[in-house]
mmCIF file of C-alpha atoms and ligand atoms in Angstrom:
data_model
loop_
_atom_site.group_PDB
_atom_site.id
_atom_site.type_symbol
_atom_site.label_atom_id
_atom_site.label_comp_id
_atom_site.label_asym_id
_atom_site.label_seq_id
_atom_site.Cartn_x
_atom_site.Cartn_y
_atom_site.Cartn_z
ATOM 1 C CA UNK A 19 95.403 52.521 74.031
ATOM 2 C CA UNK A 20 99.133 53.065 73.606
ATOM 3 C CA UNK A 21 100.897 53.667 76.867
ATOM 4 C CA UNK A 22 102.659 56.685 75.493
ATOM 5 C CA UNK A 23 99.406 58.322 74.494
ATOM 6 C CA UNK A 24 97.944 57.606 77.899
ATOM 7 C CA UNK A 25 100.915 59.253 79.540
ATOM 8 C CA UNK A 26 100.698 62.155 77.154
ATOM 9 C CA UNK A 27 96.975 62.781 77.880
ATOM 10 C CA UNK A 28 97.587 62.622 81.591
ATOM 11 C CA UNK A 29 100.481 65.105 81.180
ATOM 12 C CA UNK A 30 98.240 67.486 79.242
ATOM 13 C CA UNK A 31 95.393 67.186 81.773
ATOM 14 C CA UNK A 32 97.647 67.753 84.721
ATOM 15 C CA UNK A 33 99.157 70.828 83.034
ATOM 16 C CA UNK A 34 95.710 72.218 82.350
ATOM 17 C CA UNK A 35 94.529 71.772 86.030
ATOM 18 C CA UNK A 36 97.784 73.310 87.161
ATOM 19 C CA UNK A 37 97.352 76.332 84.882
ATOM 20 C CA UNK A 38 93.689 76.872 85.824
ATOM 21 C CA UNK A 39 94.762 76.863 89.528
ATOM 22 C CA UNK A 40 97.373 79.504 88.799
ATOM 23 C CA UNK A 41 95.309 81.684 86.603
ATOM 24 C CA UNK A 42 92.985 82.686 89.543
ATOM 25 C CA UNK A 43 93.576 86.454 89.310
ATOM 26 C CA UNK A 44 94.033 88.544 92.391
ATOM 27 C CA UNK A 45 91.944 91.677 92.296
ATOM 28 C CA UNK A 46 91.670 94.523 94.766
ATOM 29 C CA UNK A 47 88.883 94.867 97.224
ATOM 30 C CA UNK A 48 88.665 98.145 99.168
ATOM 31 C CA UNK A 49 86.373 99.546 101.885
ATOM 32 C CA UNK A 50 86.447 102.704 104.012
ATOM 33 C CA UNK A 51 84.939 103.612 107.356
ATOM 34 C CA UNK A 52 85.173 106.298 110.036
ATOM 35 C CA UNK A 53 86.332 105.286 113.454
ATOM 36 C CA UNK A 54 88.955 106.185 116.011
ATOM 37 C CA UNK A 55 88.229 109.828 115.086
ATOM 38 C CA UNK A 56 89.539 109.355 111.598
ATOM 39 C CA UNK A 57 88.981 107.732 108.090
ATOM 40 C CA UNK A 58 90.191 104.138 107.670
ATOM 41 C CA UNK A 59 90.720 102.359 104.429
ATOM 42 C CA UNK A 60 91.677 98.776 103.948
ATOM 43 C CA UNK A 61 92.601 97.473 100.515
ATOM 44 C CA UNK A 62 93.541 93.868 99.888
ATOM 45 C CA UNK A 63 94.071 91.559 96.938
ATOM 46 C CA UNK A 64 92.134 88.387 96.647
ATOM 47 C CA UNK A 65 90.654 86.083 94.047
ATOM 48 C CA UNK A 66 87.397 85.927 96.000
ATOM 49 C CA UNK A 67 85.654 89.310 96.251
ATOM 50 C CA UNK A 68 82.963 88.298 98.668
ATOM 51 C CA UNK A 69 85.512 86.834 101.017
ATOM 52 C CA UNK A 70 87.659 89.846 100.647
ATOM 53 C CA UNK A 71 84.723 91.989 101.699
ATOM 54 C CA UNK A 72 84.011 89.630 104.675
ATOM 55 C CA UNK A 73 87.667 89.925 105.826
ATOM 56 C CA UNK A 74 87.506 93.760 105.761
ATOM 57 C CA UNK A 75 84.249 93.775 107.640
ATOM 58 C CA UNK A 76 85.781 91.576 110.346
ATOM 59 C CA UNK A 77 88.722 93.995 110.514
ATOM 60 C CA UNK A 78 86.410 96.981 110.951
ATOM 61 C CA UNK A 79 84.472 95.050 113.661
ATOM 62 C CA UNK A 80 87.705 94.426 115.530
ATOM 63 C CA UNK A 81 88.642 98.139 115.244
ATOM 64 C CA UNK A 82 85.250 99.119 116.642
ATOM 65 C CA UNK A 83 85.802 96.735 119.610
ATOM 66 C CA UNK A 84 89.194 98.297 120.379
ATOM 67 C CA UNK A 85 87.610 101.815 120.058
ATOM 68 C CA UNK A 86 84.984 100.774 122.567
ATOM 69 C CA UNK A 87 87.567 99.795 125.022
ATOM 70 C CA UNK A 88 90.133 102.660 124.560
ATOM 71 C CA UNK A 89 88.406 105.743 123.381
ATOM 72 C CA UNK A 90 88.282 108.730 125.722
ATOM 73 C CA UNK A 91 85.294 109.984 123.744
ATOM 74 C CA UNK A 92 83.096 107.057 124.797
ATOM 75 C CA UNK A 93 81.795 107.461 128.406
ATOM 76 C CA UNK A 94 81.902 103.810 129.319
ATOM 77 C CA UNK A 95 85.163 102.806 127.699
ATOM 78 C CA UNK A 96 87.637 100.912 129.856
ATOM 79 C CA UNK A 97 89.973 103.838 129.780
ATOM 80 C CA UNK A 98 87.263 106.224 131.000
ATOM 81 C CA UNK A 99 86.415 103.708 133.792
ATOM 82 C CA UNK A 100 90.011 104.049 134.974
ATOM 83 C CA UNK A 101 89.777 107.873 134.606
ATOM 84 C CA UNK A 102 86.465 107.945 136.556
ATOM 85 C CA UNK A 103 88.069 105.892 139.379
ATOM 86 C CA UNK A 104 91.191 108.031 139.571
ATOM 87 C CA UNK A 105 92.492 108.548 143.121
ATOM 88 C CA UNK A 106 90.214 105.635 144.321
ATOM 89 C CA UNK A 107 89.967 102.179 142.796
ATOM 90 C CA UNK A 108 91.889 99.775 140.528
ATOM 91 C CA UNK A 109 89.894 98.812 137.506
ATOM 92 C CA UNK A 110 90.310 95.456 135.726
ATOM 93 C CA UNK A 111 90.441 95.784 132.011
ATOM 94 C CA UNK A 112 90.519 93.464 128.961
ATOM 95 C CA UNK A 113 93.771 91.956 127.535
ATOM 96 C CA UNK A 114 93.730 94.474 124.673
ATOM 97 C CA UNK A 115 93.610 97.505 126.922
ATOM 98 C CA UNK A 116 96.118 96.050 129.398
ATOM 99 C CA UNK A 117 98.521 95.446 126.549
ATOM 100 C CA UNK A 118 98.313 98.900 125.109
ATOM 101 C CA UNK A 119 98.626 100.514 128.563
ATOM 102 C CA UNK A 120 101.644 98.375 129.339
ATOM 103 C CA UNK A 121 103.282 99.421 126.043
ATOM 104 C CA UNK A 122 102.407 103.090 126.726
ATOM 105 C CA UNK A 123 104.278 102.791 129.971
ATOM 106 C CA UNK A 124 107.383 101.170 128.404
ATOM 107 C CA UNK A 125 107.410 103.966 125.746
ATOM 108 C CA UNK A 126 107.020 106.586 128.532
ATOM 109 C CA UNK A 127 109.968 105.205 130.186
ATOM 110 C CA UNK A 128 112.259 104.904 127.147
ATOM 111 C CA UNK A 129 111.332 108.429 125.880
ATOM 112 C CA UNK A 130 111.856 109.891 129.421
ATOM 113 C CA UNK A 131 108.219 111.041 129.622
ATOM 114 C CA UNK A 132 107.994 112.639 126.100
ATOM 115 C CA UNK A 133 105.261 109.984 125.378
ATOM 116 C CA UNK A 134 102.955 110.076 128.400
ATOM 117 C CA UNK A 135 99.583 108.226 128.466
ATOM 118 C CA UNK A 136 98.546 110.421 131.339
ATOM 119 C CA UNK A 137 98.491 113.472 129.078
ATOM 120 C CA UNK A 138 94.741 113.408 129.172
ATOM 121 C CA UNK A 139 94.131 116.499 131.340
ATOM 122 C CA UNK A 140 96.203 118.617 128.977
ATOM 123 C CA UNK A 141 94.521 117.125 125.853
ATOM 124 C CA UNK A 142 91.180 118.071 127.311
ATOM 125 C CA UNK A 143 92.283 121.586 128.386
ATOM 126 C CA UNK A 144 93.515 122.469 124.932
ATOM 127 C CA UNK A 145 90.648 120.713 123.202
ATOM 128 C CA UNK A 146 92.486 120.773 119.857
ATOM 129 C CA UNK A 147 90.180 119.519 117.125
ATOM 130 C CA UNK A 148 87.008 120.049 119.197
ATOM 131 C CA UNK A 149 84.517 122.861 119.577
ATOM 132 C CA UNK A 150 86.232 123.999 122.786
ATOM 133 C CA UNK A 151 89.712 124.309 121.484
ATOM 134 C CA UNK A 152 91.530 127.495 122.816
ATOM 135 C CA UNK A 153 94.881 128.749 124.276
ATOM 136 C CA UNK A 154 94.473 128.096 128.043
ATOM 137 C CA UNK A 155 95.887 130.468 130.602
ATOM 138 C CA UNK A 156 99.263 129.817 132.306
ATOM 139 C CA UNK A 157 97.617 128.947 135.558
ATOM 140 C CA UNK A 158 95.388 126.390 133.864
ATOM 141 C CA UNK A 159 98.432 124.826 132.298
ATOM 142 C CA UNK A 160 100.359 124.758 135.545
ATOM 143 C CA UNK A 161 97.357 123.162 137.219
ATOM 144 C CA UNK A 162 96.856 120.526 134.470
ATOM 145 C CA UNK A 163 100.567 119.646 134.589
ATOM 146 C CA UNK A 164 100.084 118.335 138.085
ATOM 147 C CA UNK A 165 97.842 115.511 136.719
ATOM 148 C CA UNK A 166 100.373 114.451 134.076
ATOM 149 C CA UNK A 167 102.835 111.766 135.428
ATOM 150 C CA UNK A 168 103.066 108.212 134.033
ATOM 151 C CA UNK A 169 104.847 107.049 137.222
ATOM 152 C CA UNK A 170 101.579 107.507 138.972
ATOM 153 C CA UNK A 171 99.972 104.658 137.004
ATOM 154 C CA UNK A 172 99.723 101.633 139.263
ATOM 155 C CA UNK A 173 99.239 98.152 137.868
ATOM 156 C CA UNK A 174 98.445 94.782 139.383
ATOM 157 C CA UNK A 175 99.248 91.547 137.550
ATOM 158 C CA UNK A 176 95.577 90.836 137.010
ATOM 159 C CA UNK A 177 95.316 93.515 134.357
ATOM 160 C CA UNK A 178 93.954 96.161 136.784
ATOM 161 C CA UNK A 179 95.168 99.765 136.734
ATOM 162 C CA UNK A 180 94.766 102.757 138.928
ATOM 163 C CA UNK A 181 95.541 106.392 138.455
ATOM 164 C CA UNK A 182 96.941 107.446 141.843
ATOM 165 C CA UNK A 183 95.666 111.046 141.948
ATOM 166 C CA UNK A 184 92.123 112.088 141.604
ATOM 167 C CA UNK A 185 91.583 113.951 138.370
ATOM 168 C CA UNK A 186 94.371 112.266 136.492
ATOM 169 C CA UNK A 187 93.276 111.195 132.912
ATOM 170 C CA UNK A 188 94.543 108.635 130.502
ATOM 171 C CA UNK A 189 94.563 109.280 126.738
ATOM 172 C CA UNK A 190 95.586 106.545 124.340
ATOM 173 C CA UNK A 191 95.199 108.762 121.133
ATOM 174 C CA UNK A 192 98.909 108.538 120.477
ATOM 175 C CA UNK A 193 99.083 104.708 120.335
ATOM 176 C CA UNK A 194 95.615 103.022 119.900
ATOM 177 C CA UNK A 195 95.546 103.367 116.104
ATOM 178 C CA UNK A 196 98.827 101.454 115.844
ATOM 179 C CA UNK A 197 97.511 98.713 118.001
ATOM 180 C CA UNK A 198 94.327 98.524 115.859
ATOM 181 C CA UNK A 199 96.557 98.353 112.638
ATOM 182 C CA UNK A 200 98.444 95.378 114.189
ATOM 183 C CA UNK A 201 95.172 93.583 115.008
ATOM 184 C CA UNK A 202 93.951 94.130 111.406
ATOM 185 C CA UNK A 203 97.259 92.791 110.222
ATOM 186 C CA UNK A 204 96.860 89.675 112.357
ATOM 187 C CA UNK A 205 93.350 89.024 110.740
ATOM 188 C CA UNK A 206 94.703 89.410 107.147
ATOM 189 C CA UNK A 207 97.535 87.035 107.862
ATOM 190 C CA UNK A 208 95.171 84.459 109.387
ATOM 191 C CA UNK A 209 93.146 84.738 106.201
ATOM 192 C CA UNK A 210 96.195 84.273 104.030
ATOM 193 C CA UNK A 211 96.131 87.646 102.533
ATOM 194 C CA UNK A 212 99.583 88.363 101.049
ATOM 195 C CA UNK A 213 99.090 91.928 99.617
ATOM 196 C CA UNK A 214 97.293 94.713 101.323
ATOM 197 C CA UNK A 215 97.368 98.259 102.448
ATOM 198 C CA UNK A 216 95.957 99.125 105.884
ATOM 199 C CA UNK A 217 95.588 102.836 106.344
ATOM 200 C CA UNK A 218 94.071 104.063 109.644
ATOM 201 C CA UNK A 219 94.100 107.794 109.149
ATOM 202 C CA UNK A 220 97.655 107.851 107.895
ATOM 203 C CA UNK A 221 98.732 105.141 110.323
ATOM 204 C CA UNK A 222 99.828 102.708 107.674
ATOM 205 C CA UNK A 223 100.619 98.986 107.467
ATOM 206 C CA UNK A 224 101.920 97.896 103.971
ATOM 207 C CA UNK A 225 101.315 94.149 104.020
ATOM 208 C CA UNK A 226 103.706 92.078 101.981
ATOM 209 C CA UNK A 227 104.735 93.510 98.626
ATOM 210 C CA UNK A 228 102.821 94.927 95.710
ATOM 211 C CA UNK A 229 101.213 92.342 93.465
ATOM 212 C CA UNK A 230 104.073 92.539 90.941
ATOM 213 C CA UNK A 231 106.576 91.726 93.838
ATOM 214 C CA UNK A 232 108.066 95.249 94.082
ATOM 215 C CA UNK A 233 108.064 97.311 97.332
ATOM 216 C CA UNK A 234 105.273 99.549 98.310
ATOM 217 C CA UNK A 235 105.964 103.252 97.754
ATOM 218 C CA UNK A 236 104.524 105.403 100.590
ATOM 219 C CA UNK A 237 104.258 109.061 100.023
ATOM 220 C CA UNK A 238 105.343 111.221 102.954
ATOM 221 C CA UNK A 239 103.149 114.298 103.461
ATOM 222 C CA UNK A 240 104.698 117.707 102.848
ATOM 223 C CA UNK A 241 103.912 119.257 106.202
ATOM 224 C CA UNK A 242 103.797 122.663 104.699
ATOM 225 C CA UNK A 243 101.377 121.923 101.872
ATOM 226 C CA UNK A 244 97.748 120.728 101.637
ATOM 227 C CA UNK A 245 96.938 117.035 102.375
ATOM 228 C CA UNK A 246 98.020 114.675 99.717
ATOM 229 C CA UNK A 247 101.023 116.739 98.622
ATOM 230 C CA UNK A 248 104.191 114.585 99.228
ATOM 231 C CA UNK A 249 107.615 115.799 99.906
ATOM 232 C CA UNK A 250 109.135 112.340 99.283
ATOM 233 C CA UNK A 251 108.461 108.635 99.220
ATOM 234 C CA UNK A 252 109.554 105.555 101.105
ATOM 235 C CA UNK A 253 109.964 102.065 99.878
ATOM 236 C CA UNK A 254 108.778 99.416 102.269
ATOM 237 C CA UNK A 255 107.768 95.731 102.409
ATOM 238 C CA UNK A 256 105.695 94.303 105.054
ATOM 239 C CA UNK A 257 106.190 97.148 107.484
ATOM 240 C CA UNK A 258 104.274 99.942 109.304
ATOM 241 C CA UNK A 259 104.820 103.630 108.437
ATOM 242 C CA UNK A 260 103.370 106.167 110.939
ATOM 243 C CA UNK A 261 103.639 109.903 110.850
ATOM 244 C CA UNK A 262 102.837 112.498 113.581
ATOM 245 C CA UNK A 263 102.585 115.954 112.175
ATOM 246 C CA UNK A 264 101.562 119.380 113.218
ATOM 247 C CA UNK A 265 99.189 119.600 110.195
ATOM 248 C CA UNK A 266 96.903 116.817 111.442
ATOM 249 C CA UNK A 267 94.870 118.599 114.050
ATOM 250 C CA UNK A 268 95.543 122.353 114.949
ATOM 251 C CA UNK A 269 94.125 125.748 115.132
ATOM 252 C CA UNK A 270 95.860 129.023 114.346
ATOM 253 C CA UNK A 271 95.742 132.104 116.647
ATOM 254 C CA UNK A 272 97.870 135.210 116.308
ATOM 255 C CA UNK A 273 99.901 133.569 113.598
ATOM 256 C CA UNK A 274 100.729 130.728 116.057
ATOM 257 C CA UNK A 275 99.912 127.129 115.258
ATOM 258 C CA UNK A 276 98.530 125.090 118.222
ATOM 259 C CA UNK A 277 98.616 121.410 117.398
ATOM 260 C CA UNK A 278 97.603 118.228 119.111
ATOM 261 C CA UNK A 279 100.973 116.738 120.133
ATOM 262 C CA UNK A 280 101.513 118.106 123.588
ATOM 263 C CA UNK A 281 104.911 118.325 125.376
ATOM 264 C CA UNK A 282 104.094 116.656 128.812
ATOM 265 C CA UNK A 283 106.786 118.590 130.520
ATOM 266 C CA UNK A 284 105.832 122.012 129.272
ATOM 267 C CA UNK A 285 102.119 121.665 128.823
ATOM 268 C CA UNK A 286 102.182 123.296 125.372
ATOM 269 C CA UNK A 287 102.143 121.888 121.819
ATOM 270 C CA UNK A 288 105.586 120.562 121.203
ATOM 271 C CA UNK A 289 107.803 123.340 119.582
ATOM 272 C CA UNK A 290 111.332 122.401 118.887
ATOM 273 C CA UNK A 291 111.658 122.749 115.053
ATOM 274 C CA UNK A 292 110.306 119.327 114.176
ATOM 275 C CA UNK A 293 106.958 119.473 112.177
ATOM 276 C CA UNK A 294 106.656 115.888 111.193
ATOM 277 C CA UNK A 295 108.039 112.646 112.601
ATOM 278 C CA UNK A 296 107.717 109.416 110.599
ATOM 279 C CA UNK A 297 108.615 105.893 112.034
ATOM 280 C CA UNK A 298 109.128 102.733 110.039
ATOM 281 C CA UNK A 299 109.082 99.499 111.896
ATOM 282 C CA UNK A 300 107.341 96.034 112.074
ATOM 283 C CA UNK A 301 104.820 96.783 114.713
ATOM 284 C CA UNK A 302 102.420 99.687 113.988
ATOM 285 C CA UNK A 303 101.854 100.200 117.863
ATOM 286 C CA UNK A 304 105.635 100.836 118.272
ATOM 287 C CA UNK A 305 105.630 103.138 115.294
ATOM 288 C CA UNK A 306 102.607 105.046 116.543
ATOM 289 C CA UNK A 307 103.988 105.651 120.111
ATOM 290 C CA UNK A 308 107.415 106.433 118.781
ATOM 291 C CA UNK A 309 106.217 108.920 116.196
ATOM 292 C CA UNK A 310 104.561 110.946 118.871
ATOM 293 C CA UNK A 311 107.635 110.533 121.212
ATOM 294 C CA UNK A 312 110.174 111.570 118.593
ATOM 295 C CA UNK A 313 108.113 114.516 117.531
ATOM 296 C CA UNK A 314 108.283 115.832 121.034
ATOM 297 C CA UNK A 315 111.874 114.902 121.643
ATOM 298 C CA UNK A 316 113.086 116.811 118.573
ATOM 299 C CA UNK A 317 115.923 116.068 116.153
ATOM 300 C CA UNK A 318 118.885 115.365 118.505
ATOM 301 C CA UNK A 319 117.129 113.403 121.223
ATOM 302 C CA UNK A 320 114.585 111.836 118.825
ATOM 303 C CA UNK A 321 117.290 110.569 116.487
ATOM 304 C CA UNK A 322 119.304 109.190 119.427
ATOM 305 C CA UNK A 323 116.400 107.305 120.737
ATOM 306 C CA UNK A 324 115.573 105.821 117.280
ATOM 307 C CA UNK A 325 119.177 104.790 116.554
ATOM 308 C CA UNK A 326 119.309 103.039 119.898
ATOM 309 C CA UNK A 327 116.371 100.763 118.906
ATOM 310 C CA UNK A 328 116.843 97.634 116.765
ATOM 311 C CA UNK A 329 114.943 97.577 113.474
ATOM 312 C CA UNK A 330 113.243 101.061 113.976
ATOM 313 C CA UNK A 331 113.844 103.937 111.550
ATOM 314 C CA UNK A 332 112.699 107.509 111.263
ATOM 315 C CA UNK A 333 112.391 110.560 109.146
ATOM 316 C CA UNK A 334 112.192 113.960 110.858
ATOM 317 C CA UNK A 335 111.213 117.070 108.958
ATOM 318 C CA UNK A 336 111.909 120.482 110.452
ATOM 319 C CA UNK A 337 110.142 123.830 109.981
ATOM 320 C CA UNK A 338 113.205 125.015 108.011
ATOM 321 C CA UNK A 339 112.717 122.040 105.514
ATOM 322 C CA UNK A 340 115.650 120.090 106.731
ATOM 323 C CA UNK A 341 115.115 116.385 106.676
ATOM 324 C CA UNK A 342 116.878 113.902 109.032
ATOM 325 C CA UNK A 343 116.799 110.219 108.072
ATOM 326 C CA UNK A 344 118.044 107.430 110.367
ATOM 327 C CA UNK A 345 120.896 105.209 109.067
ATOM 328 C CA UNK A 346 118.770 102.212 107.978
ATOM 329 C CA UNK A 347 116.464 104.225 105.896
ATOM 330 C CA UNK A 348 118.765 106.361 103.784
ATOM 331 C CA UNK A 349 118.537 104.088 100.717
ATOM 332 C CA UNK A 350 114.840 103.685 100.978
ATOM 333 C CA UNK A 351 113.736 107.261 101.197
ATOM 334 C CA UNK A 352 113.676 109.623 98.246
ATOM 335 C CA UNK A 353 112.955 113.376 98.517
ATOM 336 C CA UNK A 354 110.956 114.597 95.454
ATOM 337 C CA UNK A 355 110.630 118.269 96.454
ATOM 338 C CA UNK A 356 113.859 120.134 96.101
ATOM 339 C CA UNK A 357 112.875 122.674 98.743
ATOM 340 C CA UNK A 358 113.664 119.975 101.255
ATOM 341 C CA UNK A 359 117.252 119.262 102.209
ATOM 342 C CA UNK A 360 118.703 116.094 103.393
ATOM 343 C CA UNK A 361 120.921 116.536 106.533
ATOM 344 C CA UNK A 362 123.547 114.153 107.720
HETATM 345 P P1 LIG B 14 99.744 111.054 117.166
HETATM 346 O O1 LIG B 14 98.981 111.728 116.105
HETATM 347 O O2 LIG B 14 99.930 109.590 117.057
HETATM 348 O O3 LIG B 14 101.109 111.726 117.290
HETATM 349 O O4 LIG B 14 98.966 111.201 118.656
HETATM 350 C C1 LIG B 14 98.530 112.451 118.908
HETATM 351 C C2 LIG B 14 97.438 112.163 119.992
HETATM 352 O O5 LIG B 14 98.008 111.604 121.069
HETATM 353 C C3 LIG B 14 96.796 113.449 120.530
HETATM 354 O O6 LIG B 14 95.603 113.743 119.798
HETATM 355 C C4 LIG B 14 96.563 113.019 121.990
HETATM 356 O O7 LIG B 14 95.359 112.183 122.010
HETATM 357 C C5 LIG B 14 97.682 112.112 122.325
HETATM 358 N N1 LIG B 14 98.743 112.802 122.743
HETATM 359 C C6 LIG B 14 99.151 114.136 122.709
HETATM 360 N N2 LIG B 14 100.354 114.305 123.255
HETATM 361 C C7 LIG B 14 100.837 113.251 123.716
HETATM 362 C C8 LIG B 14 101.997 112.765 124.460
HETATM 363 N N3 LIG B 14 102.869 113.575 124.828
HETATM 364 N N4 LIG B 14 102.049 111.513 124.846
HETATM 365 C C9 LIG B 14 101.070 110.601 124.563
HETATM 366 N N5 LIG B 14 100.007 110.881 123.841
HETATM 367 C C10 LIG B 14 99.869 112.196 123.433
HETATM 368 MG MG1 LIG B 15 101.433 108.275 117.669
#
């Protein structure tokens, strides 16, 4: 055969093989579950549906493992073992729990106790979102406050922890979902997933970009309207977006809304004008702890904290529909409801 023809045929064949490789179309695979007290959805794009489902299953298994270790609602979780041994013993825990506890302590320090993992006694007393939710008496609150103090968590370097006073109670509800989202992110990355949306009850990790290469657009809940109504949207790539809001878990009594984000210094649901705090950063655990912390700190202190941290941004929404956006986010956040006013 003529050499030119052979080269021509080889060229065509190579091109065909190359094109067939490229034409593998990425399709979405999505699964939901209920864990960590909330609805979870993972959506990822893959060219292999079965494998995609396997990856999501593996992710949910990992979340369940985290829940078993850290939930206060499971009697024999590691966190409850520490709670039961309060005032008495050190309890050795897994690397997972140890990491989250250590992070909780560092966020308690930098937020000057606004975020406090020893909030458990107060969370239990208020019972927001449970059958026993009620407004406690002053005395009950004064008493519970005695058990809230992150300085009284002792740790040894073998991952064992102790609560120094009997009756103290850890609660990682303000940070564990973030840790779970980061662990799912790791699984997706190991499996070479480039485009995905991890949504653990509003605790979001937007993995990579959208399939067309553009940024993800994340709707920010209008705290004054029903779930799913957005007051604006954020453009993000490969970052976590976590919101703490007074609309998530609450009850109303005598026209007063009692929600689940408790001010550890006062013993009451935080009430400083902020009704939602959104954090954008690379680690969902950081975003989760900081959204709870900034909600409690309020506009001035909260914004100061966020501006002091590298690569962490926030959006704070107040009851009077004012919106405060940190410096690095101004171009990426768009208000779509004109009732909300952007403040400098
Ligand atoms: P989030 O929705 O992430 O703001 O977390 C709220 C949950 O965190 C509550 O349901 C409690 O379990 C827990 N929590 C409430 N107040 C605090 C606080 N001041 N510090 C740490 N965790 C808290
Ligand atoms: Mg949180």
